[in-house]
Short mmCIF file of C-alpha atoms and ligand atoms in Angstrom, two decimals:
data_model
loop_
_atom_site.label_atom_id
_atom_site.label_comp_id
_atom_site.label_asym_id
_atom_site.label_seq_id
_atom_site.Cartn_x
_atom_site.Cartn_y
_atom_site.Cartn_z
CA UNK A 397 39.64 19.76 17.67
CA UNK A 398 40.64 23.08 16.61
CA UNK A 399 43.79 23.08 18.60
CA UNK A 400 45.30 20.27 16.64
CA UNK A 401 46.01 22.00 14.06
CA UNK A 402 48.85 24.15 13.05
CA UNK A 403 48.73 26.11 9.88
CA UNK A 404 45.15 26.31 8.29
CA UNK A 405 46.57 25.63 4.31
CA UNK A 406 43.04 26.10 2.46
CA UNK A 407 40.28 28.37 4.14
CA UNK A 408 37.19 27.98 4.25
CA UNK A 409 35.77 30.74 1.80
CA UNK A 410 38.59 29.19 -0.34
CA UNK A 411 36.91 26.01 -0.52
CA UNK A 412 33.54 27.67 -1.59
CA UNK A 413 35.19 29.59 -4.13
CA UNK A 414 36.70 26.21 -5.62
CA UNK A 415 33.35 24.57 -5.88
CA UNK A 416 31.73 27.27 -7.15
CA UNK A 417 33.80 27.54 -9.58
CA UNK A 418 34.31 24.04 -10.56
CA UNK A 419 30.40 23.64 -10.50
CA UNK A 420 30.44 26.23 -13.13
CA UNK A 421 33.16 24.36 -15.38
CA UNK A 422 31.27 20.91 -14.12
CA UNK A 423 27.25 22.32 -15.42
CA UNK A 424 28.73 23.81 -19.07
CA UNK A 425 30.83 20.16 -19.88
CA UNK A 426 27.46 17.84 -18.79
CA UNK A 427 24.66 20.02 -19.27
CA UNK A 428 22.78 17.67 -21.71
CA UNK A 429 24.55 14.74 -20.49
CA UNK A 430 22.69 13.22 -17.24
CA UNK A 431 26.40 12.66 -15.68
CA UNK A 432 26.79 9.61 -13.32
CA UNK A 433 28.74 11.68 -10.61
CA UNK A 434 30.41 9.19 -8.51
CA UNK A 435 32.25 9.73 -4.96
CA UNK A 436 34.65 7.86 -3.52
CA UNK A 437 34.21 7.22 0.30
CA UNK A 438 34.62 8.52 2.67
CA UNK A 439 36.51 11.59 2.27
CA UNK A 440 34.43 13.24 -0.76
CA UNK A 441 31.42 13.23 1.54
CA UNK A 442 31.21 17.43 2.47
CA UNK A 443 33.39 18.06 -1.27
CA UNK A 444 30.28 15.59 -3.62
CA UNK A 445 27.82 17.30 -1.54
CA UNK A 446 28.84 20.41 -1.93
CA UNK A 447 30.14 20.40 -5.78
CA UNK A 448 26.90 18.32 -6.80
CA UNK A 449 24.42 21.80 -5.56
CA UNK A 450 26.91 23.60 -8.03
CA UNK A 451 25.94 21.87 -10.55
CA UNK A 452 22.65 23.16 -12.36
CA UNK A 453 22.06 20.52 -14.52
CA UNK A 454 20.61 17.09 -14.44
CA UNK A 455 22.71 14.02 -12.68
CA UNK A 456 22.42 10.99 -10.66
CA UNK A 457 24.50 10.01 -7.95
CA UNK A 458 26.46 7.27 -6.79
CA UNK A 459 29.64 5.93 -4.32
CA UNK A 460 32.46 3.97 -4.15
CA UNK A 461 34.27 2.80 -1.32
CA UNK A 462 37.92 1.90 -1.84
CA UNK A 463 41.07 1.57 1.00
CA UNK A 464 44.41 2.68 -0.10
CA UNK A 465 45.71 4.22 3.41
CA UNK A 466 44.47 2.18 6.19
CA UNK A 467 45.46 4.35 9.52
CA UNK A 468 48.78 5.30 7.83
CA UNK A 469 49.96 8.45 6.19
CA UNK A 470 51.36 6.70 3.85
CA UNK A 471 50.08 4.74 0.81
CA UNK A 472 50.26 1.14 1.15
CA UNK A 473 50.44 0.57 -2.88
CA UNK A 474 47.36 -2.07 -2.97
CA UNK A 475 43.75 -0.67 -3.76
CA UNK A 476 40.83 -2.54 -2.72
CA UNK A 477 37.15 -1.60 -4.11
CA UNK A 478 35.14 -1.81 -0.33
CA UNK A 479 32.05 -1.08 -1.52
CA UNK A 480 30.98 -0.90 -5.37
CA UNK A 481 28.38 1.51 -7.21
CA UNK A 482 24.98 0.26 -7.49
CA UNK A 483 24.58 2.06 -11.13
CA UNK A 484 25.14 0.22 -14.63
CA UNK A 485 27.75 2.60 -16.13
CA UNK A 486 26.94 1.26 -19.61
CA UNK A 487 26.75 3.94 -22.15
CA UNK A 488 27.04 6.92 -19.51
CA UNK A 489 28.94 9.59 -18.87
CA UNK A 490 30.81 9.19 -15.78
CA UNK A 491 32.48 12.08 -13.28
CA UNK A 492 34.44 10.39 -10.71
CA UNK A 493 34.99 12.74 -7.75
CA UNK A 494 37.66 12.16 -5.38
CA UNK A 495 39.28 14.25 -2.26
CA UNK A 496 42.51 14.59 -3.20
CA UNK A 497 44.80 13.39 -5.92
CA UNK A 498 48.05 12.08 -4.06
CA UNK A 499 50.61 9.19 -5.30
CA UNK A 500 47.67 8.91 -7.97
CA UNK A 501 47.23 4.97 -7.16
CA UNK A 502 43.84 5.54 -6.63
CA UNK A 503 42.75 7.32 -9.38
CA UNK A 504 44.61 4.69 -11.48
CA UNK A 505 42.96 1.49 -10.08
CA UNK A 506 39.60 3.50 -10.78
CA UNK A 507 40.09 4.93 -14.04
CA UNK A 508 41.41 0.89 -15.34
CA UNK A 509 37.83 -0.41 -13.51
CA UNK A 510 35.57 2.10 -14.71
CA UNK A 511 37.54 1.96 -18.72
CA UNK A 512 36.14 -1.32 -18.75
CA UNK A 513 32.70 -1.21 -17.95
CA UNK A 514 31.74 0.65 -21.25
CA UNK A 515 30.95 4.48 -19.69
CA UNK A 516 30.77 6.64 -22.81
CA UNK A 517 33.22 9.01 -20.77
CA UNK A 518 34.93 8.95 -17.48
CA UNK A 519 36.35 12.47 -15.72
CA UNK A 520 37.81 12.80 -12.74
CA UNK A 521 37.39 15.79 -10.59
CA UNK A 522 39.32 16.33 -7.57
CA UNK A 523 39.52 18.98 -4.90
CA UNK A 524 42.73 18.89 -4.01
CA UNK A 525 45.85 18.36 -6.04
CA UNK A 526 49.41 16.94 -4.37
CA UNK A 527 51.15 16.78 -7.76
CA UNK A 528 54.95 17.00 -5.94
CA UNK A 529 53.71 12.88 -4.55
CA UNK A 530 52.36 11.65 -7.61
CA UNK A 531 53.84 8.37 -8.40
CA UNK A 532 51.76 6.99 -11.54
CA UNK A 533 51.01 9.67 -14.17
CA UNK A 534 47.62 10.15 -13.74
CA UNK A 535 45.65 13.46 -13.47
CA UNK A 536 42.03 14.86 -12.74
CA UNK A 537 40.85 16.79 -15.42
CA UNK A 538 39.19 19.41 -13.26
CA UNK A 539 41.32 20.30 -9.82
CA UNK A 540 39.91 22.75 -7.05
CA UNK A 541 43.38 23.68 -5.52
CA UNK A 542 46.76 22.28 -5.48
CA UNK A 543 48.59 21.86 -2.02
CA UNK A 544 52.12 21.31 -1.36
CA UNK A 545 53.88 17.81 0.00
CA UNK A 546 51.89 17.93 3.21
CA UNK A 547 49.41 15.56 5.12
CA UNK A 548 46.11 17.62 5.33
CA UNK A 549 43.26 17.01 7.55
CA UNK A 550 39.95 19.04 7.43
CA UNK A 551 36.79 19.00 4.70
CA UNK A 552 36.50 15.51 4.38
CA UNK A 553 40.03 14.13 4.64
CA UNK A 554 41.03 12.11 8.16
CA UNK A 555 43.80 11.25 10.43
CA UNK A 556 42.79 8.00 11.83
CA UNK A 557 39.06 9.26 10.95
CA UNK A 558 39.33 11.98 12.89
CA UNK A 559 39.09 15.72 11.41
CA UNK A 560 37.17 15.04 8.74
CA UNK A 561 34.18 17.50 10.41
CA UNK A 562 36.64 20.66 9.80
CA UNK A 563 35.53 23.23 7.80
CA UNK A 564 38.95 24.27 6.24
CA UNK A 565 41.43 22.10 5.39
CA UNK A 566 44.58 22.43 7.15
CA UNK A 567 48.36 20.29 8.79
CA UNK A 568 47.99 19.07 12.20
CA UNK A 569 50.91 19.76 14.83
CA UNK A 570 53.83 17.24 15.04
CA UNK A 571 52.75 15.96 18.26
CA UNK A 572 49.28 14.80 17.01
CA UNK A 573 51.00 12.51 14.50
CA UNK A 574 53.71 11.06 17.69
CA UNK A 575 51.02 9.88 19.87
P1 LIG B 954 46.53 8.19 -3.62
O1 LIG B 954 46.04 6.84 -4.03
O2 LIG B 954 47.91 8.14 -3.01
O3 LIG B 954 46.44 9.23 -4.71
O4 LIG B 954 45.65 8.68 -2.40
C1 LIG B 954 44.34 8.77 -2.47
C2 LIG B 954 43.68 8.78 -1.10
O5 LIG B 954 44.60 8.85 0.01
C3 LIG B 954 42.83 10.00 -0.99
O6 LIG B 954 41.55 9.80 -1.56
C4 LIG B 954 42.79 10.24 0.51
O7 LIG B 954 41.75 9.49 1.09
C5 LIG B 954 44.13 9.73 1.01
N1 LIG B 954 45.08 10.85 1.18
C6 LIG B 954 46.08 11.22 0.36
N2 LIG B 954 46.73 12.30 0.82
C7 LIG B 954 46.10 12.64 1.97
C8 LIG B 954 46.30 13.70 2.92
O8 LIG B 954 47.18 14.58 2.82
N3 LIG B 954 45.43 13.71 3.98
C9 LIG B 954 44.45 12.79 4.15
N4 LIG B 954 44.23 11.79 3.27
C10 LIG B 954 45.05 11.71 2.19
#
């Protein structure tokens, strides 16, 4: 799998420091809070895991499952909820967490469906940042790192499922994308 890619983007110890970090920012805001942190499949599965052990305070967790991509590289525009949270956001305080921030559709379907269920608060934190794609003007109010206007594979995010095992986040070659 290794040989696929090309240039490594975001290494590994880069990732740690990220969620380290953010886990520090995440445990002062919702200390005496009990967040809901919720992930949305399937590409925050190694980031929620990771972020959520950074976090010294109390929380429950929960996950959403939407499609935006399908097999594509490319956003299709529509965003279906898959799979919805089991938890009654009523009253909580909500911290979305998401793989990457990107055209920004997503995070916009999810902030409007979460807005109305009554959460006291809803935050978004996202790993990565593509900010030069964004398309609606939404943004994550705590960001790991920000990457520039390429596809990434690796930590989580997938070509055509695949990748998603790496433990760095990085572009694939040209030819993995033509066959
Ligand atoms: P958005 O709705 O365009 O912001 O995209 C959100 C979703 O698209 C992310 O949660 C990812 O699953 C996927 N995505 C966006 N950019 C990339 C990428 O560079 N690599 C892999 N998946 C991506």
């Amino acid at each position: 799998m290794n040989q696929d890619i090309a240039t490594i983007l975001v290494t590994t110890e880069q990732i740690n420091d990220a969620v380290a970090r953010l886990g520090q920012e995440l445990t002062a805001e919702y200390r005496d809070k009990n967040p809901l942190v919720i992930g949305v499949l399937r590409g925050v599965a190694p980031f929620m895991i990771d972020l959520v052990r950074a976090m010294d305070c109390y929380l429950e967790i929960d996950f959403i499952d939407v499609s935006s991509y399908g097999d594509a590289t490319e956003s299709s525009g529509a965003v279906t909820v898959l799979k919805d949270i089991d938890s009654d956001v009523t009253g909580r305080h909500v911290l979305l967490v998401e793989d990457i921030v990107d055209t920004g559709r997503t995070l916009e379907k999810l902030l409007e469906l979460f807005a109305g269920r009554g959460a006291a608060s809803v935050k978004v934190c996202s790993l990565l940042d593509k900010p030069e794609r964004r398309i609606v003007n939404v943004t994550a109010d705590y960001i790991g790192l920000s990457v520039p206007n390429e596809f990434v594979v690796g930590y989580g995010l997938d070509f055509r499922q695949q990748y998603r095992n790496l433990p760095y986040i990085g572009v694939l070659k040209p030819e993995i994308y033509q066959n």
